[in-house]
Coordinates of C-alpha atoms in Angstrom, one line a residue:
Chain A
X1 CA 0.0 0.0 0.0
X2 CA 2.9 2.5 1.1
X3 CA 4.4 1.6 -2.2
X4 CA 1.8 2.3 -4.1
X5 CA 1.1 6.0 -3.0
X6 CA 4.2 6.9 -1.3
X7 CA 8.0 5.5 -2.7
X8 CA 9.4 6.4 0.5
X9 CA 11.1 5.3 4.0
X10 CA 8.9 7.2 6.7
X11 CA 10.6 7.8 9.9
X12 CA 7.4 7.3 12.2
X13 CA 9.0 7.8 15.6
X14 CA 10.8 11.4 14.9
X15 CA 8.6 13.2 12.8
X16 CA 4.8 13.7 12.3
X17 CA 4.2 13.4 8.6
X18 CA 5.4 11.2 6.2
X19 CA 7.2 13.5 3.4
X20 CA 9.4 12.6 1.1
X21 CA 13.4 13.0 0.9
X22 CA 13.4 13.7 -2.7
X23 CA 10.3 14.7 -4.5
X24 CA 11.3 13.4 -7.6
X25 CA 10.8 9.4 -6.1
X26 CA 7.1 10.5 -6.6
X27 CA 6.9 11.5 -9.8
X28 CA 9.9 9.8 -11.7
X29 CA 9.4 5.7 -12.6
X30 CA 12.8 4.7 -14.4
X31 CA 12.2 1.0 -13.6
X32 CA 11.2 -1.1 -16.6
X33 CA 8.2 -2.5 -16.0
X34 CA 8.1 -5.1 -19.3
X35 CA 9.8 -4.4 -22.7
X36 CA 8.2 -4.8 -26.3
X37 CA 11.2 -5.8 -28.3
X38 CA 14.1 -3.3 -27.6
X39 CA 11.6 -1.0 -26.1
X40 CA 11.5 -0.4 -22.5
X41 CA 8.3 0.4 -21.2
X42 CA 8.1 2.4 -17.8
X43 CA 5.1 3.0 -15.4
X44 CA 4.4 6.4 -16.8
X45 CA 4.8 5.7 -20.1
X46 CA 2.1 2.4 -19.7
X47 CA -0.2 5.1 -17.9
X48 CA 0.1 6.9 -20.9
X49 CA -1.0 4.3 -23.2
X50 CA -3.5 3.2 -20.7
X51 CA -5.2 6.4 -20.9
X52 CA -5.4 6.6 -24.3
X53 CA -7.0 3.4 -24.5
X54 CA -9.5 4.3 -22.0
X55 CA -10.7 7.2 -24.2
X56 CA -11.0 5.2 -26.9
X57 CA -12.9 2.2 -25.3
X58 CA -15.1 4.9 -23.4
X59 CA -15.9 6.1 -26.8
X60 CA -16.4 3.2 -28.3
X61 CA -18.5 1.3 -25.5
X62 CA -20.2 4.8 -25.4
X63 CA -21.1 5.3 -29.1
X64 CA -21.5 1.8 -30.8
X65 CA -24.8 0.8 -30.5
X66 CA -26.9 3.4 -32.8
X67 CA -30.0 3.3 -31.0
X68 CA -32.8 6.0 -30.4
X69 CA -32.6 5.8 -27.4
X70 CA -29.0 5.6 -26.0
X71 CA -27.9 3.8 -22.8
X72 CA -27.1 5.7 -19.4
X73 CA -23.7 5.6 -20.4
X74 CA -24.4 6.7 -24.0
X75 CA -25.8 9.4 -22.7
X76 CA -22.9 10.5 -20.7
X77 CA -20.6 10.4 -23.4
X78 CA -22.9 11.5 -26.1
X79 CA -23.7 15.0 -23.4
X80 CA -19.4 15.5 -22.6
X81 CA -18.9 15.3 -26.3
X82 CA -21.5 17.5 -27.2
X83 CA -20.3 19.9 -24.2
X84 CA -17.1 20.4 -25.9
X85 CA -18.8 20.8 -29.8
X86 CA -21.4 23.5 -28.1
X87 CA -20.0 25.0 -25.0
X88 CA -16.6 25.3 -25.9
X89 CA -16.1 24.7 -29.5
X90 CA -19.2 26.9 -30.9
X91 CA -19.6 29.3 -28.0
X92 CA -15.8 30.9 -27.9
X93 CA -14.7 29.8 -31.7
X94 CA -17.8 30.4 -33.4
X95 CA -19.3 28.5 -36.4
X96 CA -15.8 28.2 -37.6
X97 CA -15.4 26.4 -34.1
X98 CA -16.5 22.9 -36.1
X99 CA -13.3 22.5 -37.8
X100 CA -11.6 22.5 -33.9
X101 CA -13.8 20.8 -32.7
X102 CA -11.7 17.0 -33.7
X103 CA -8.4 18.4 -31.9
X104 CA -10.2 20.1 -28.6
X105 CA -12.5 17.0 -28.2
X106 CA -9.0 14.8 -28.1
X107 CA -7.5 17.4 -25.8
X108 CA -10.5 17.5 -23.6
X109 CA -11.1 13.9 -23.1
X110 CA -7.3 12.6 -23.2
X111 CA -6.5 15.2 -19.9
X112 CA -9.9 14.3 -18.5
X113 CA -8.6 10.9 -18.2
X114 CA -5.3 11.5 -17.4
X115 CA -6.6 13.7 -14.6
X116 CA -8.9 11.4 -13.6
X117 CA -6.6 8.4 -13.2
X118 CA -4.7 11.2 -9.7
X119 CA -8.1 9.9 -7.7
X120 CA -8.6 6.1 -9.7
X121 CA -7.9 3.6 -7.1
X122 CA -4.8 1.8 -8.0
X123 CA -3.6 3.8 -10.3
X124 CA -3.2 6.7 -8.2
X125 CA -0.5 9.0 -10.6
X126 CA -2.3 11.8 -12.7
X127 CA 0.2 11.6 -15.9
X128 CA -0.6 15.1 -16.8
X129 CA 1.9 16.0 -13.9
X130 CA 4.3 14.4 -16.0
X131 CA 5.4 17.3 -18.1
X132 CA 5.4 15.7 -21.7
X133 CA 1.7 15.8 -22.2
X134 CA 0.7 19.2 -20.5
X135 CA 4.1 20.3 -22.6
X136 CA 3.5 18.8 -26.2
X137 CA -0.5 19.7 -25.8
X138 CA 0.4 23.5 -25.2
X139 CA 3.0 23.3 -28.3
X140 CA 0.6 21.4 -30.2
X141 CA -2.1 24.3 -29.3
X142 CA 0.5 27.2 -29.7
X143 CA 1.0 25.8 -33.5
X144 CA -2.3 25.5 -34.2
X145 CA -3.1 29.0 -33.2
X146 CA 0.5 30.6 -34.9
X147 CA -0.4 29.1 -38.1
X148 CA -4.2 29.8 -38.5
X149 CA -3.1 33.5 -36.8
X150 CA -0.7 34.3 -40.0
X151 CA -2.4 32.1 -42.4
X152 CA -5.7 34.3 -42.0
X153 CA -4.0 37.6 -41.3
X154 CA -0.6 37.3 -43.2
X155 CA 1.9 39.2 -41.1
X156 CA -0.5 42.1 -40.2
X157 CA -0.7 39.2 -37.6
X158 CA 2.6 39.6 -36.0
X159 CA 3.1 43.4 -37.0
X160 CA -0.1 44.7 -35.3
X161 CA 0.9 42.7 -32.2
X162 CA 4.0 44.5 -32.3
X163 CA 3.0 47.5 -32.9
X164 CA -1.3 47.8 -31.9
X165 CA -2.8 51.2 -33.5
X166 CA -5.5 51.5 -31.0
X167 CA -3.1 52.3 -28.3
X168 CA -1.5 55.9 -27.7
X169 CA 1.8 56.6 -29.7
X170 CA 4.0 57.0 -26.3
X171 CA 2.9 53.0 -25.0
X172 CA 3.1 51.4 -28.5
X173 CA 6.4 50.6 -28.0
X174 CA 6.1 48.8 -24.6
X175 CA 2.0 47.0 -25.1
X176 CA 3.5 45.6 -28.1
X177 CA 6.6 44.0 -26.3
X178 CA 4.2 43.1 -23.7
X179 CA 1.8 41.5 -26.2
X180 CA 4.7 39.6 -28.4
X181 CA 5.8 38.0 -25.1
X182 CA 2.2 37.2 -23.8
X183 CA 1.3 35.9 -27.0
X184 CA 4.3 33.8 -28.4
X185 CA 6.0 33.2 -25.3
X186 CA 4.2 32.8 -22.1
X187 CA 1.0 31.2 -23.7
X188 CA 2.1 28.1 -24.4
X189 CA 4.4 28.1 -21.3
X190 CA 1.2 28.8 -19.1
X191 CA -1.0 26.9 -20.6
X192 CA 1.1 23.9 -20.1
X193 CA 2.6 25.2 -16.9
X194 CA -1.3 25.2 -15.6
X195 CA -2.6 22.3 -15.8
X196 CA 1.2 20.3 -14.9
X197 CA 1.9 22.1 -11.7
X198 CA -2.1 21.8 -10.5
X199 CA -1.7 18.1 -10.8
X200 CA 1.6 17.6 -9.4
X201 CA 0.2 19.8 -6.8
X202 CA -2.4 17.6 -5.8
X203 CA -0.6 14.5 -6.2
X204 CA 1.6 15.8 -3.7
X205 CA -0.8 16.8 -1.5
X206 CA -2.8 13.4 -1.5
X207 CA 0.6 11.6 -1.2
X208 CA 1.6 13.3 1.7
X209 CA -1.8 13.2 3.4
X210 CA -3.5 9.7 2.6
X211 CA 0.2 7.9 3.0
X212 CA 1.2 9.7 6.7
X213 CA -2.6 8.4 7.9
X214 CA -2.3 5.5 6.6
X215 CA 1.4 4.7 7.4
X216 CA 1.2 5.9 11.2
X217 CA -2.6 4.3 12.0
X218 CA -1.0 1.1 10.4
X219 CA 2.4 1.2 12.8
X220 CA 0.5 1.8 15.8
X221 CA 2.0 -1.7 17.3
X222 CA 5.0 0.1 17.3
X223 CA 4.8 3.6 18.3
X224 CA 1.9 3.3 20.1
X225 CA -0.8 6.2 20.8
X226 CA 1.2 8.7 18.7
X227 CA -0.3 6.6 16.0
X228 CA -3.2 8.7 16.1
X229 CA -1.7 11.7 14.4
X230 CA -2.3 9.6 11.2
X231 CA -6.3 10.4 11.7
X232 CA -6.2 14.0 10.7
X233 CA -3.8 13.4 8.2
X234 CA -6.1 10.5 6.7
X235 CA -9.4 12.5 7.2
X236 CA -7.7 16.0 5.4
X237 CA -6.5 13.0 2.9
X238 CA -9.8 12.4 2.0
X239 CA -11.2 15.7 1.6
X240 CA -8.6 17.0 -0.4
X241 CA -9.4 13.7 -2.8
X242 CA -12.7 15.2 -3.1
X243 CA -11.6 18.6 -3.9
X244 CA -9.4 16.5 -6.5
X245 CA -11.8 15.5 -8.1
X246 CA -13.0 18.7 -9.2
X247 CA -9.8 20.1 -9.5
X248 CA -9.5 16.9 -12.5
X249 CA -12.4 17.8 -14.1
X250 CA -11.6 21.8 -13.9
X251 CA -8.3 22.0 -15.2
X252 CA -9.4 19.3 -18.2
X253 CA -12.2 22.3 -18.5
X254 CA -10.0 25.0 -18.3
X255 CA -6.9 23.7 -20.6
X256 CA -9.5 23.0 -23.5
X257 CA -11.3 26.3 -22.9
X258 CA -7.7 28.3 -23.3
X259 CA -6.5 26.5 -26.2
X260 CA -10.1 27.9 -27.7
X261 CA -9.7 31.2 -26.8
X262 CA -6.1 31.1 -27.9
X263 CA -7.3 29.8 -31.2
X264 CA -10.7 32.1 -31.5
X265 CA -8.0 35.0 -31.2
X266 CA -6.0 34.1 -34.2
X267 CA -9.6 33.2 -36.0
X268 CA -10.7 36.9 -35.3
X269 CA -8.0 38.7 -35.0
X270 CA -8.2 42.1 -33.8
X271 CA -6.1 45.1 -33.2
Chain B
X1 CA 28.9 26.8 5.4
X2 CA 28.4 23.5 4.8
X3 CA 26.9 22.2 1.8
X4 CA 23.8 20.9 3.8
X5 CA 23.4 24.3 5.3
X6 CA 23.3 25.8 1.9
X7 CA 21.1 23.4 0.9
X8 CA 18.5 24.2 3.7
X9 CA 18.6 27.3 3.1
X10 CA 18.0 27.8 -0.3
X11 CA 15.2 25.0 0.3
X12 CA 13.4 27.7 3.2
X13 CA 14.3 30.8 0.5
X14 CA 12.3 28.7 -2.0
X15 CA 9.3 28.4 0.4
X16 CA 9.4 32.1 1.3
X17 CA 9.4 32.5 -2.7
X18 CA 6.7 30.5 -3.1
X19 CA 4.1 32.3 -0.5
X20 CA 5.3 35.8 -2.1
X21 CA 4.1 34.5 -5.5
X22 CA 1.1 33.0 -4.1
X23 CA -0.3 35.9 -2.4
X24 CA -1.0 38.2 -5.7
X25 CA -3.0 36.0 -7.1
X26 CA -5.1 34.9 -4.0
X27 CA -6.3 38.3 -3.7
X28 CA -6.8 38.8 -7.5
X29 CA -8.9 35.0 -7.6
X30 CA -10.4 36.2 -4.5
X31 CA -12.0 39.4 -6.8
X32 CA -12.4 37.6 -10.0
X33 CA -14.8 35.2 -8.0
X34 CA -16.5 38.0 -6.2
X35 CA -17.7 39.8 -9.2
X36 CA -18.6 37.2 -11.2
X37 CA -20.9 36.1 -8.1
X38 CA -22.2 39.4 -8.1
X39 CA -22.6 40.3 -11.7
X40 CA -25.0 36.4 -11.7
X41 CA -26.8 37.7 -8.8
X42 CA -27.4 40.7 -10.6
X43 CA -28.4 38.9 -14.2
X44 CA -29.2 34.8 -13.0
X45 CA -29.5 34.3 -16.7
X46 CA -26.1 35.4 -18.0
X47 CA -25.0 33.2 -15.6
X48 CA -23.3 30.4 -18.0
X49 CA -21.4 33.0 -19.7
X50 CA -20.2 34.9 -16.6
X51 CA -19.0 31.3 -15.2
X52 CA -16.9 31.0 -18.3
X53 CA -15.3 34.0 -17.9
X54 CA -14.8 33.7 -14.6
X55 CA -12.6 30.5 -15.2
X56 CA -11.2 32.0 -18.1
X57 CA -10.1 34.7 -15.2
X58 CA -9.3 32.5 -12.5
X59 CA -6.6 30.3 -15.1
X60 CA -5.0 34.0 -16.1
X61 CA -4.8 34.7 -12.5
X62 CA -3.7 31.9 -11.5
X63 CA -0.7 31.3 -13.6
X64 CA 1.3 33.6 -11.6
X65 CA 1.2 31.3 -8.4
X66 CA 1.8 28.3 -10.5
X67 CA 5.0 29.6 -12.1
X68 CA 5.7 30.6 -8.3
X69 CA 4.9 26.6 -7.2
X70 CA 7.1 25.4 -10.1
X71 CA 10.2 27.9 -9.6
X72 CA 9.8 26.3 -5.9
X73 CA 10.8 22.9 -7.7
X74 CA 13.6 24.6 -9.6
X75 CA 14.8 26.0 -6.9
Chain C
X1 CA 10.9 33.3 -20.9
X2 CA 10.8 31.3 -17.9
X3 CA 11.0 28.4 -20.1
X4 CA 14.4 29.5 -21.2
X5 CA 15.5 30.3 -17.9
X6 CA 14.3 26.8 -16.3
X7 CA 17.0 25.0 -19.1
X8 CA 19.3 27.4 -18.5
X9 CA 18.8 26.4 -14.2
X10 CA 18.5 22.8 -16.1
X11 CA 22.1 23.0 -17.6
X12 CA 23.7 24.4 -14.4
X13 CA 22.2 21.9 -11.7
X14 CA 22.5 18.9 -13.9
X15 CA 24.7 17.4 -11.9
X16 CA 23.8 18.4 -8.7
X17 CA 20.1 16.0 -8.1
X18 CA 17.9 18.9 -8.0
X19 CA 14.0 18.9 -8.9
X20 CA 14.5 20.3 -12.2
X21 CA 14.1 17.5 -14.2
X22 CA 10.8 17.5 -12.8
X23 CA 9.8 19.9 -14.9
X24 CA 11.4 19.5 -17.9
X25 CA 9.7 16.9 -20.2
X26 CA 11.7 13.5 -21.0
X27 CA 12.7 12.3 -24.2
X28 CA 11.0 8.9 -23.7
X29 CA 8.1 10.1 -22.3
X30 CA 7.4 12.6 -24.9
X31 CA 7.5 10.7 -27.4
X32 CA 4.7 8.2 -25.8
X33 CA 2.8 10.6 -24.9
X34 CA 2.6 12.2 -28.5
X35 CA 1.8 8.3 -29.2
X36 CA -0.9 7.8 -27.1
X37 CA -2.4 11.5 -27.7
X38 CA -2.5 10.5 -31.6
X39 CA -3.8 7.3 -31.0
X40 CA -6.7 9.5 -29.3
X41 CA -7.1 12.0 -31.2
X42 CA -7.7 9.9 -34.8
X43 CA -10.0 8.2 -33.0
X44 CA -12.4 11.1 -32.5
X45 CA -11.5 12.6 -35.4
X46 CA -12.3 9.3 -38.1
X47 CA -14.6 7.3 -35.9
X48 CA -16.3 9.1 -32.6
X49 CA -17.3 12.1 -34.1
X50 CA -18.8 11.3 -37.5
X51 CA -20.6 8.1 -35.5
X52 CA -21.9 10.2 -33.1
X53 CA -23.0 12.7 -36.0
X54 CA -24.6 9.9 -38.2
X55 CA -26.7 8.5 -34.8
X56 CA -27.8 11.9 -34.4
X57 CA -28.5 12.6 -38.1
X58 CA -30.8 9.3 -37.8
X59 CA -32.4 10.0 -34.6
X60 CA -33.4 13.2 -36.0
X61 CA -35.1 12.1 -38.9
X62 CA -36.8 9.2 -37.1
X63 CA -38.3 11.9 -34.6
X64 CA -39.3 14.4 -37.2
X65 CA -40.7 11.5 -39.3
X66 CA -42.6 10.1 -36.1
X67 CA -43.8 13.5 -35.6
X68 CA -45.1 13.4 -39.6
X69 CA -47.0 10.2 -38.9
X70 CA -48.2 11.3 -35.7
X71 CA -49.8 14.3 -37.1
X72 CA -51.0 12.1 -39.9
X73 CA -53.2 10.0 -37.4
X74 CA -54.1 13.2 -35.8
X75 CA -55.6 14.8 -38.1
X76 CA -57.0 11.3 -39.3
X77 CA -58.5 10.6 -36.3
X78 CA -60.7 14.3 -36.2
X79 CA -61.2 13.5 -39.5
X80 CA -62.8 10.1 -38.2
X81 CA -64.2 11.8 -35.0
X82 CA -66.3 14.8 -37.1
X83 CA -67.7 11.7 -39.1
X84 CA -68.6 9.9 -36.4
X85 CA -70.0 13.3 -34.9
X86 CA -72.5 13.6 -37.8
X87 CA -73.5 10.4 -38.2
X88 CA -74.3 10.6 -34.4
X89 CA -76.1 14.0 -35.3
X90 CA -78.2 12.4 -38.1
X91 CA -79.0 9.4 -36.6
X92 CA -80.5 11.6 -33.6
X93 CA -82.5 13.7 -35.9
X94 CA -83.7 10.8 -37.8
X95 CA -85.2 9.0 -34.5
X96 CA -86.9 12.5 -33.8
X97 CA -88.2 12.5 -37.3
X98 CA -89.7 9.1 -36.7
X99 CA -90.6 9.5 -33.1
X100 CA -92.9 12.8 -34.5
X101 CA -93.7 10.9 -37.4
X102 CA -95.2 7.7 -35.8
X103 CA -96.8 10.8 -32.9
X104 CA -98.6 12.3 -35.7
X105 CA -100.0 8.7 -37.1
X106 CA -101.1 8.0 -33.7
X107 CA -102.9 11.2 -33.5
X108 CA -104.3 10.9 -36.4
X109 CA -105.5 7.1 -36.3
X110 CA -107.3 8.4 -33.0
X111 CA -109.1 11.0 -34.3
X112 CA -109.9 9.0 -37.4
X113 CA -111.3 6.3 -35.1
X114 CA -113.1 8.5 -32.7
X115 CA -114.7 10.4 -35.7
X116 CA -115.7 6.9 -36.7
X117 CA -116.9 5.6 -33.7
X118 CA -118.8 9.0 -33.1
X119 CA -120.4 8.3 -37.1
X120 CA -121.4 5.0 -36.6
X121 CA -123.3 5.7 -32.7
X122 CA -125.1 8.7 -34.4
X123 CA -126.1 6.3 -37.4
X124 CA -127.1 3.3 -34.7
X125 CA -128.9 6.3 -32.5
X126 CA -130.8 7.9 -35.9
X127 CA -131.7 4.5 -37.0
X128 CA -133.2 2.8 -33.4
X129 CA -135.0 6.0 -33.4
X130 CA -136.2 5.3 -36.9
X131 CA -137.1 1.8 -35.7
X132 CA -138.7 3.1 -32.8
X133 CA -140.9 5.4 -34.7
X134 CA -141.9 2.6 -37.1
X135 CA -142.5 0.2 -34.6
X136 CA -144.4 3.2 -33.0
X137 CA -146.7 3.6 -35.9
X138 CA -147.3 0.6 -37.1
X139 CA -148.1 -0.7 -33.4
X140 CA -151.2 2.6 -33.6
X141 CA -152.5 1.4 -37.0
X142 CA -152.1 -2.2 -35.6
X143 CA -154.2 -1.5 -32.5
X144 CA -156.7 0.7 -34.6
X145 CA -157.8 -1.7 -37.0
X146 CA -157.6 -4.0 -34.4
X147 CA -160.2 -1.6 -32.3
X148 CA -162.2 -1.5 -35.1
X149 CA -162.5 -5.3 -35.4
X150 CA -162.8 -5.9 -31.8
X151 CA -165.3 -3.0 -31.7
X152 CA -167.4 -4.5 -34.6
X153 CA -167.6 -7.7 -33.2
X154 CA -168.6 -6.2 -29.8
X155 CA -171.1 -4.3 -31.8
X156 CA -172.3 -7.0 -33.7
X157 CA -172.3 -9.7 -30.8
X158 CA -174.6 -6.4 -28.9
X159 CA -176.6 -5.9 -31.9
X160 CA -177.4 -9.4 -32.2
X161 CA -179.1 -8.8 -29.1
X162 CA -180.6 -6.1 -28.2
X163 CA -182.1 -4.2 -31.7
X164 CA -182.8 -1.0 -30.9
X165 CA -182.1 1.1 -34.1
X166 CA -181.9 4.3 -32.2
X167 CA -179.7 3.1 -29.4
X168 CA -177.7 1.6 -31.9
X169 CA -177.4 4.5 -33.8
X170 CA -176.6 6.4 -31.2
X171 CA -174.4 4.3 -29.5
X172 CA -171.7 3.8 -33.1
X173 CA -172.3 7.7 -33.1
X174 CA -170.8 7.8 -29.9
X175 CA -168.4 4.9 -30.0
X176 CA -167.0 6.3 -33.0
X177 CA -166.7 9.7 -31.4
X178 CA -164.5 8.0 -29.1
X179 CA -162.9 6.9 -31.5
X180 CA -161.8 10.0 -33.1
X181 CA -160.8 11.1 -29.4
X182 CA -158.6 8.1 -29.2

């Protein structure tokens, strides 16, 4: 159990929480866990895969059956789908939102899952605080909007960022530096930045938390009544796991909203 | 010093770094959220839109502690 | 900008185990993850999205198609209703025609039999009283010839006996005088 959420040695008769010498133990998996030909394949990098094939197998156990009438679950997938075509996809895009729509429905439903898997039992490791997903996603975002922004607009798209006409001669100079930067270079690096640090964040926290309570009430033989320090830790455990929860949801909600806005302001762009 | 003293201290430098960077944007979620309660009290049926941009708010706000959390890591 | 200062921190603490690594994606990783993500993504993109769009294409038409045929059977059904309506109405009318109808017989059959029956006493009543009269008369004439014979032969049985031409005169004077009073 201890292995599973927390990689660590926990010194249970000098301190009063369980944390970690070196964060990284958490978040890094180097050991193999079974190669496919020269290919090693680590714990992360199966989490991945897993997660991709839970989106598709959702999707597919979801959307198979043509019926009238579709199936609770149907239902469910057929209402998160349409969520992202209407209330993301149409609402900040536009109608020219349908052509996104392919790309944010991955984006949504790949993080939703990769979220997700921070509260799964057994799992327990969101791999969206694993920086190559959070980081490619943003890049893949930040293309998509660069290349429809100067496709659309030529390079009226980078020169009236540089230089905006609707602000006062004297601050040209610095709201366009400030924009170039916003735009080109701290997008992306939020956007990606956002949703990686919220879920290694959380993973932390639930680490810490759920492993202390469960690792001091379990060695109560040997320490005796200090034992009982692991209660609040367990009970704070759990409702941060909650809170999770919606964090997993929100910040699946929140990267696919950006990447729309980022992309409805190339589509319409303005200045 | 000794390397493990340096060590420790940069570590406590970090935290301090890391509640600087967190309290701009708790005050500037803690206003986003306000308004956006008040402007749906004030038009219930705006209310889907104002939620949107209140995320949209909260995830610019926000940033600004995260970068803090992860320059805590670097550190 | 920070992302080009973390590599820069990247480059200098390399070799000293800090956390940095943590937040720098890895080569192995990256590569999976772009893997997996475009496993994902051409799934919705060939196969989620236009199946999701075909069921809702057909589910569309089969409700707007229902709602055709349940208008159809709508209006069918007050079509059948207003029918059956009428035919109600004219069957009622028609049982009111021939209620009044077979009334007006009725009335009509009585006072053709009372008128009738009325005709035929008067006639029965005008002829007893005929009879009555005949009977009447003929029972007068009957008993005055009748006096006359019984009055001769009283005569003659008394004249056969007692001649007296006077009395006898007399006495047919006066019997005949009684007569005529009778």
């Amino acid at each position: 159990m201890d292995q599973l959420i927390l990689a660590t040695e926990c010194d249970v008769v000098n301190e009063v929480i369980c944390a970690p010498d070196d964060v990284k133990e958490l978040f890094e998996f180097t050991e193999v866990i079974f190669s496919i030909g020269p290919i090693g394949v680590t714990k992360t990098i199966f989490l991945f895969f897993l997660a991709a094939f839970v989106v598709v197998g959702l999707l597919y156990f979801g959307l198979r059956k043509r019926r009238m009438v579709p199936s609770k679950f149907g239902v469910v997938i057929e209402s998160l789908l349409d969520f992202v075509k209407n209330d993301i996809a149409k609402d900040i895009i536009g109608p020219e939102g349908a052509r996104y729509v392919p790309y944010l429905t991955a984006i949504f439903l790949f993080i939703l899952v990769g979220n997700l898997f921070e509260v799964t039992p057994l799992i327990n490791f969101p791999i969206t605080a694993r920086m190559a997903i959070p980081a490619f996603l943003a890049i893949v975002t930040y293309v998509i909007f660069v290349f429809v922004g100067f496709g659309r607009n030529k390079f009226r798209f980078l020169f009236d960022t540089v230089w905006p006409k609707h602000v006062p001669i004297g601050l040209r100079w610095l709201v366009g530096i400030i924009e170039l930067v916003s735009i080109f270079l701290l997008r992306p690096f939020t956007l990606a930045v956002r949703l990686f640090a919220n879920m290694v964040a959380g993973h932390l926290m639930l680490t810490l938390l759920l492993g202390s309570g469960v690792i001091f009430l379990t060695s109560f033989p040997e320490i005796g009544a200090k034992a009982l320090v692991g209660i609040p830790w367990f009970v704070l455990g759990l409702a941060i796991y909650l809170f999770e929860i919606v964090v997993s949801v929100l910040q699946a909600y929140i990267f696919t909203l950006l990447s729309a806005v980022y992309i409805q302001s190339s589509v319409h762009f303005e200045h | 010093m000794l390397e493990g003293d340096i060590e420790a201290l940069k570590g406590a430098i970090a935290i301090i770094g890391y509640g600087l960077a967190a309290i701009g944007p708790g005050i500037g979620i803690g206003i986003v959220v306000g308004n956006a309660i008040t402007a749906m009290a004030r038009q219930p049926e705006m209310a889907g839109t104002i939620r949107t941009t209140m995320f949209l708010g909260i995830a610019f706000t926000e940033a600004l502690a995260l970068i803090g959390f992860v320059l805590f890591f670097i550190a | 900008m920070q992302f080009l200062i973390a590599t820069i921190l990247y480059a200098e603490h390399e070799e000293s185990g800090s956390n940095v690594s943590l937040v720098l994606p890895e080569r192995a990783e990256l590569i999976a993850g772009i893997l997996a993500f475009a496993i994902v993504f051409f799934f919705v993109w060939k196969w989620a999205l236009p199946t999701l769009n075909q069921t809702l294409e057909t589910r569309q038409q089969a409700v707007s198609g229902q709602l055709a045929d349940a208008e159809k059977a709508k209006v069918e059904a007050e079509s059948l209703l207003s029918d059956y309506q009428a035919q109600l109405a004219d069957a009622k009318s028609e049982g009111n025609r021939i209620l009044e109808d077979a009334r007006a017989t009725a009335e009509q059959m009585k006072t053709d039999l009372l008128s009738k029956a009325k005709g035929e006493a008067d006639h029965i009543r005008s002829k007893a009283r005929d009879d009555a009269s005949a009977e009447k008369s003929r029972a007068l004439s009957d008993a005055r010839t009748q006096v006359g014979d019984i009055s001769v032969d009283l005569a003659g049985k008394i004249v056969g006996e007692v001649l007296d031409p006077e009395a006898h005169q007399a006495l047919i004077e006066r019997y005949l005088a009684d007569l005529e009073s009778l």
